[in-house]
Amino acid sequence: KAEDIEKVLKSLYAVKKYERLEEKEKDCEDYNVVAKEGYDIREVLYKTFAEENITLLQLYSKEISLENTFLQLTGQNKKGRA
């Protein structure tokens, strides 16, 4: 199953990167998928998984603020400690 999911993710131009996450629910695969800048990949993910008969149980968008991006890049947390 993970192989089928990763095949789909690799095939989509707008997918910048993805990572398989720890399984939270039995028989479910969890992924963090990052789109290339300027792309909203939710609809194409939904449609492509449906075409491949892969059930998509949850999909959401996570916005990262400029502040959080800076903190991630510098290795700091919000209290200023690394």
GROMACS .gro file of N, CA, C and O in nm, residues 1-10 18-21 23 27-31 49 54:
model
   88
    1LYS      N    1   0.082  -0.120   0.000
    1LYS     CA    2   0.000   0.000   0.000
    1LYS      C    3   0.086   0.126   0.000
    1LYS      O    4   0.060   0.218  -0.076
    2ALA      N    5   0.186   0.131   0.084
    2ALA     CA    6   0.274   0.248   0.087
    2ALA      C    7   0.342   0.267  -0.048
    2ALA      O    8   0.360   0.381  -0.093
    3GLU      N    9   0.375   0.156  -0.113
    3GLU     CA   10   0.439   0.165  -0.245
    3GLU      C   11   0.348   0.232  -0.346
    3GLU      O   12   0.393   0.311  -0.429
    4ASP      N   13   0.218   0.200  -0.341
    4ASP     CA   14   0.122   0.261  -0.433
    4ASP      C   15   0.108   0.410  -0.406
    4ASP      O   16   0.100   0.491  -0.500
    5ILE      N   17   0.104   0.447  -0.280
    5ILE     CA   18   0.092   0.589  -0.243
    5ILE      C   19   0.214   0.665  -0.292
    5ILE      O   20   0.202   0.772  -0.353
    6GLU      N   21   0.331   0.611  -0.267
    6GLU     CA   22   0.454   0.680  -0.306
    6GLU      C   23   0.469   0.687  -0.457
    6GLU      O   24   0.522   0.785  -0.509
    7LYS      N   25   0.419   0.589  -0.528
    7LYS     CA   26   0.420   0.593  -0.675
    7LYS      C   27   0.338   0.713  -0.724
    7LYS      O   28   0.380   0.786  -0.814
    8VAL      N   29   0.221   0.733  -0.664
    8VAL     CA   30   0.136   0.847  -0.701
    8VAL      C   31   0.206   0.978  -0.667
    8VAL      O   32   0.212   1.069  -0.749
    9LEU      N   33   0.260   0.988  -0.546
    9LEU     CA   34   0.325   1.112  -0.505
    9LEU      C   35   0.443   1.147  -0.594
    9LEU      O   36   0.462   1.263  -0.631
   10LYS      N   37   0.521   1.047  -0.633
   10LYS     CA   38   0.636   1.070  -0.721
   10LYS      C   39   0.593   1.116  -0.860
   10LYS      O   40   0.667   1.186  -0.928
   18TYR      N   41   0.786   1.456   0.015
   18TYR     CA   42   0.692   1.389   0.104
   18TYR      C   43   0.771   1.302   0.200
   18TYR      O   44   0.885   1.264   0.174
   19GLU      N   45   0.709   1.273   0.314
   19GLU     CA   46   0.769   1.181   0.408
   19GLU      C   47   0.661   1.096   0.471
   19GLU      O   48   0.551   1.144   0.500
   20ARG      N   49   0.694   0.971   0.489
   20ARG     CA   50   0.602   0.878   0.553
   20ARG      C   51   0.614   0.897   0.704
   20ARG      O   52   0.723   0.900   0.758
   21LEU      N   53   0.500   0.911   0.770
   21LEU     CA   54   0.497   0.934   0.913
   21LEU      C   55   0.466   0.805   0.987
   21LEU      O   56   0.424   0.707   0.928
   23GLU      N   57   0.275   0.536   1.180
   23GLU     CA   58   0.136   0.492   1.167
   23GLU      C   59   0.060   0.521   1.296
   23GLU      O   60   0.100   0.481   1.404
   27ASP      N   61  -0.365  -0.014   0.957
   27ASP     CA   62  -0.396  -0.024   0.815
   27ASP      C   63  -0.414   0.112   0.747
   27ASP      O   64  -0.480   0.122   0.643
   28CYS      N   65  -0.359   0.218   0.806
   28CYS     CA   66  -0.363   0.351   0.745
   28CYS      C   67  -0.220   0.403   0.733
   28CYS      O   68  -0.138   0.382   0.822
   29GLU      N   69  -0.193   0.469   0.624
   29GLU     CA   70  -0.061   0.528   0.602
   29GLU      C   71  -0.073   0.679   0.619
   29GLU      O   72  -0.166   0.741   0.568
   30ASP      N   73   0.021   0.738   0.691
   30ASP     CA   74   0.023   0.882   0.714
   30ASP      C   75   0.145   0.942   0.644
   30ASP      O   76   0.256   0.890   0.657
   31TYR      N   77   0.120   1.051   0.572
   31TYR     CA   78   0.227   1.120   0.500
   31TYR      C   79   0.218   1.270   0.522
   31TYR      O   80   0.108   1.325   0.536
   49PHE      N   81  -0.555   0.992  -0.632
   49PHE     CA   82  -0.571   0.876  -0.544
   49PHE      C   83  -0.701   0.801  -0.579
   49PHE      O   84  -0.703   0.678  -0.580
   54ILE      N   85  -0.715   0.435  -0.433
   54ILE     CA   86  -0.654   0.451  -0.301
   54ILE      C   87  -0.746   0.543  -0.222
   54ILE      O   88  -0.773   0.656  -0.263
   0.00000   0.00000   0.00000
